[in-house]
Amino acid sequence: MNIATIRLKRLAGIVSVTALLAGCAGGSLTAREKGAGVGALGGAAAGGIIGSAVRHPGAGAAIGGLLGLGAGALVGDQLQGRDNQAKEQDTQIQRNQIELERQRLELEELKGRKPEY
């Protein structure tokens, strides 16, 4: 094994351990965090392959990982925004259904009353 391969394996190990520790630090991952993680790993892999063609796989993996991290975070942010919007819409729909039921019951009650004149 050459030095570049060893460095690439070390970098991959550090990224993996960091991702595992970060994932265990809190609750479930948000869409933004998932996108950033997938982007970073995919970018590092692609960068390592491209970097090995020019005999610098470690640098390629690092640069690809950073670019992938940024791109993945942007995509994840868009997905998270859509999820948040969908949750807000669901909440509003539930509120509307409750109000409709309240009004239906009120109408039924009014129909059952005798005229007061």
PDB file of C-alpha atoms in Angstrom:
ATOM      1  CA  MET A   1       0.000   0.000   0.000  1.00  0.00           C
ATOM      2  CA  ASN A   2       1.224   3.450  -0.807  1.00  0.00           C
ATOM      3  CA  ILE A   3       1.032   6.495   1.466  1.00  0.00           C
ATOM      4  CA  ALA A   4      -1.878   8.052  -0.446  1.00  0.00           C
ATOM      5  CA  THR A   5      -4.032   4.965   0.099  1.00  0.00           C
ATOM      6  CA  ILE A   6      -3.219   4.935   3.800  1.00  0.00           C
ATOM      7  CA  ARG A   7      -4.094   8.628   4.089  1.00  0.00           C
ATOM      8  CA  LEU A   8      -7.347   8.113   2.227  1.00  0.00           C
ATOM      9  CA  LYS A   9      -8.301   5.252   4.556  1.00  0.00           C
ATOM     10  CA  ARG A  10      -7.452   7.381   7.591  1.00  0.00           C
ATOM     11  CA  LEU A  11      -9.569  10.235   6.252  1.00  0.00           C
ATOM     12  CA  ALA A  12     -12.469   7.884   5.581  1.00  0.00           C
ATOM     13  CA  GLY A  13     -12.149   6.475   9.101  1.00  0.00           C
ATOM     14  CA  ILE A  14     -12.102   9.932  10.671  1.00  0.00           C
ATOM     15  CA  VAL A  15     -15.143  11.006   8.644  1.00  0.00           C
ATOM     16  CA  SER A  16     -17.001   7.820   9.591  1.00  0.00           C
ATOM     17  CA  VAL A  17     -16.252   8.133  13.303  1.00  0.00           C
ATOM     18  CA  THR A  18     -17.184  11.826  13.277  1.00  0.00           C
ATOM     19  CA  ALA A  19     -20.466  11.066  11.515  1.00  0.00           C
ATOM     20  CA  LEU A  20     -21.284   8.314  14.001  1.00  0.00           C
ATOM     21  CA  LEU A  21     -20.520  10.511  16.997  1.00  0.00           C
ATOM     22  CA  ALA A  22     -22.492  13.420  15.590  1.00  0.00           C
ATOM     23  CA  GLY A  23     -25.415  11.141  14.830  1.00  0.00           C
ATOM     24  CA  CYS A  24     -25.477   9.839  18.387  1.00  0.00           C
ATOM     25  CA  ALA A  25     -25.190  13.294  19.929  1.00  0.00           C
ATOM     26  CA  GLY A  26     -28.833  14.300  19.624  1.00  0.00           C
ATOM     27  CA  GLY A  27     -32.196  13.138  18.415  1.00  0.00           C
ATOM     28  CA  SER A  28     -32.974  12.041  14.914  1.00  0.00           C
ATOM     29  CA  LEU A  29     -31.230  13.768  12.046  1.00  0.00           C
ATOM     30  CA  THR A  30     -32.982  16.521  10.135  1.00  0.00           C
ATOM     31  CA  ALA A  31     -33.264  16.436   6.359  1.00  0.00           C
ATOM     32  CA  ARG A  32     -30.534  19.088   6.183  1.00  0.00           C
ATOM     33  CA  GLU A  33     -28.162  16.962   8.277  1.00  0.00           C
ATOM     34  CA  LYS A  34     -28.914  13.820   6.283  1.00  0.00           C
ATOM     35  CA  GLY A  35     -28.326  15.663   3.018  1.00  0.00           C
ATOM     36  CA  ALA A  36     -25.052  17.106   4.291  1.00  0.00           C
ATOM     37  CA  GLY A  37     -23.842  13.677   5.406  1.00  0.00           C
ATOM     38  CA  VAL A  38     -24.734  11.945   2.174  1.00  0.00           C
ATOM     39  CA  GLY A  39     -23.235  14.795   0.157  1.00  0.00           C
ATOM     40  CA  ALA A  40     -20.004  14.761   2.158  1.00  0.00           C
ATOM     41  CA  LEU A  41     -19.537  11.012   1.827  1.00  0.00           C
ATOM     42  CA  GLY A  42     -20.430  10.986  -1.859  1.00  0.00           C
ATOM     43  CA  GLY A  43     -18.239  14.005  -2.535  1.00  0.00           C
ATOM     44  CA  ALA A  44     -15.306  12.472  -0.667  1.00  0.00           C
ATOM     45  CA  ALA A  45     -15.631   9.240  -2.618  1.00  0.00           C
ATOM     46  CA  ALA A  46     -15.857  11.015  -5.962  1.00  0.00           C
ATOM     47  CA  GLY A  47     -13.051  13.396  -5.001  1.00  0.00           C
ATOM     48  CA  GLY A  48     -10.846  10.497  -3.938  1.00  0.00           C
ATOM     49  CA  ILE A  49     -11.375   8.747  -7.254  1.00  0.00           C
ATOM     50  CA  ILE A  50     -10.704  11.913  -9.250  1.00  0.00           C
ATOM     51  CA  GLY A  51      -7.757  12.799  -7.013  1.00  0.00           C
ATOM     52  CA  SER A  52      -6.192   9.382  -7.493  1.00  0.00           C
ATOM     53  CA  ALA A  53      -6.095  10.040 -11.237  1.00  0.00           C
ATOM     54  CA  VAL A  54      -3.743  12.974 -10.549  1.00  0.00           C
ATOM     55  CA  ARG A  55      -1.948  11.147  -7.709  1.00  0.00           C
ATOM     56  CA  HIS A  56      -3.542  13.163  -4.885  1.00  0.00           C
ATOM     57  CA  PRO A  57      -6.476  11.071  -3.612  1.00  0.00           C
ATOM     58  CA  GLY A  58      -6.379  12.566  -0.107  1.00  0.00           C
ATOM     59  CA  ALA A  59      -6.637  16.122  -1.366  1.00  0.00           C
ATOM     60  CA  GLY A  60      -9.303  15.095  -3.852  1.00  0.00           C
ATOM     61  CA  ALA A  61     -11.310  13.395  -1.132  1.00  0.00           C
ATOM     62  CA  ALA A  62     -11.050  16.393   1.175  1.00  0.00           C
ATOM     63  CA  ILE A  63     -12.070  18.878  -1.509  1.00  0.00           C
ATOM     64  CA  GLY A  64     -14.839  16.605  -2.793  1.00  0.00           C
ATOM     65  CA  GLY A  65     -16.076  16.036   0.752  1.00  0.00           C
ATOM     66  CA  LEU A  66     -16.315  19.767   1.432  1.00  0.00           C
ATOM     67  CA  LEU A  67     -18.077  20.458  -1.856  1.00  0.00           C
ATOM     68  CA  GLY A  68     -20.413  17.517  -1.306  1.00  0.00           C
ATOM     69  CA  LEU A  69     -21.126  18.716   2.232  1.00  0.00           C
ATOM     70  CA  GLY A  70     -22.201  22.129   0.972  1.00  0.00           C
ATOM     71  CA  ALA A  71     -24.288  20.778  -1.888  1.00  0.00           C
ATOM     72  CA  GLY A  72     -25.908  18.122   0.294  1.00  0.00           C
ATOM     73  CA  ALA A  73     -26.753  20.680   2.970  1.00  0.00           C
ATOM     74  CA  LEU A  74     -28.433  22.921   0.377  1.00  0.00           C
ATOM     75  CA  VAL A  75     -30.520  20.052  -0.976  1.00  0.00           C
ATOM     76  CA  GLY A  76     -31.357  18.887   2.536  1.00  0.00           C
ATOM     77  CA  ASP A  77     -32.378  22.407   3.502  1.00  0.00           C
ATOM     78  CA  GLN A  78     -34.832  22.534   0.609  1.00  0.00           C
ATOM     79  CA  LEU A  79     -36.298  19.181   1.612  1.00  0.00           C
ATOM     80  CA  GLN A  80     -36.574  20.261   5.242  1.00  0.00           C
ATOM     81  CA  GLY A  81     -38.360  23.448   4.174  1.00  0.00           C
ATOM     82  CA  ARG A  82     -40.898  21.391   2.233  1.00  0.00           C
ATOM     83  CA  ASP A  83     -41.399  19.068   5.207  1.00  0.00           C
ATOM     84  CA  ASN A  84     -41.999  22.044   7.500  1.00  0.00           C
ATOM     85  CA  GLN A  85     -44.484  23.551   5.035  1.00  0.00           C
ATOM     86  CA  ALA A  86     -46.353  20.236   4.770  1.00  0.00           C
ATOM     87  CA  LYS A  87     -46.585  20.001   8.579  1.00  0.00           C
ATOM     88  CA  GLU A  88     -47.961  23.548   8.771  1.00  0.00           C
ATOM     89  CA  GLN A  89     -50.567  22.715   6.138  1.00  0.00           C
ATOM     90  CA  ASP A  90     -51.584  19.554   7.999  1.00  0.00           C
ATOM     91  CA  THR A  91     -51.985  21.547  11.205  1.00  0.00           C
ATOM     92  CA  GLN A  92     -54.162  24.116   9.437  1.00  0.00           C
ATOM     93  CA  ILE A  93     -56.290  21.376   7.877  1.00  0.00           C
ATOM     94  CA  GLN A  94     -56.862  19.842  11.324  1.00  0.00           C
ATOM     95  CA  ARG A  95     -57.853  23.241  12.729  1.00  0.00           C
ATOM     96  CA  ASN A  96     -60.286  23.751   9.860  1.00  0.00           C
ATOM     97  CA  GLN A  97     -61.838  20.318  10.420  1.00  0.00           C
ATOM     98  CA  ILE A  98     -62.327  21.055  14.116  1.00  0.00           C
ATOM     99  CA  GLU A  99     -63.967  24.389  13.307  1.00  0.00           C
ATOM    100  CA  LEU A 100     -66.228  22.784  10.695  1.00  0.00           C
ATOM    101  CA  GLU A 101     -67.335  20.140  13.203  1.00  0.00           C
ATOM    102  CA  ARG A 102     -68.025  22.824  15.816  1.00  0.00           C
ATOM    103  CA  GLN A 103     -70.143  24.783  13.337  1.00  0.00           C
ATOM    104  CA  ARG A 104     -71.999  21.636  12.234  1.00  0.00           C
ATOM    105  CA  LEU A 105     -72.906  20.856  15.836  1.00  0.00           C
ATOM    106  CA  GLU A 106     -74.033  24.454  16.357  1.00  0.00           C
ATOM    107  CA  LEU A 107     -76.273  24.252  13.274  1.00  0.00           C
ATOM    108  CA  GLU A 108     -77.782  20.989  14.494  1.00  0.00           C
ATOM    109  CA  GLU A 109     -78.486  22.601  17.853  1.00  0.00           C
ATOM    110  CA  LEU A 110     -80.126  25.612  16.215  1.00  0.00           C
ATOM    111  CA  LYS A 111     -82.316  23.392  14.036  1.00  0.00           C
ATOM    112  CA  GLY A 112     -83.619  21.599  17.108  1.00  0.00           C
ATOM    113  CA  ARG A 113     -84.778  24.795  18.900  1.00  0.00           C
ATOM    114  CA  LYS A 114     -88.320  26.102  18.754  1.00  0.00           C
ATOM    115  CA  PRO A 115     -88.908  29.605  17.408  1.00  0.00           C
ATOM    116  CA  GLU A 116     -89.088  32.239  20.188  1.00  0.00           C
ATOM    117  CA  TYR A 117     -91.819  34.508  18.722  1.00  0.00           C
TER     118      TYR A 117
END
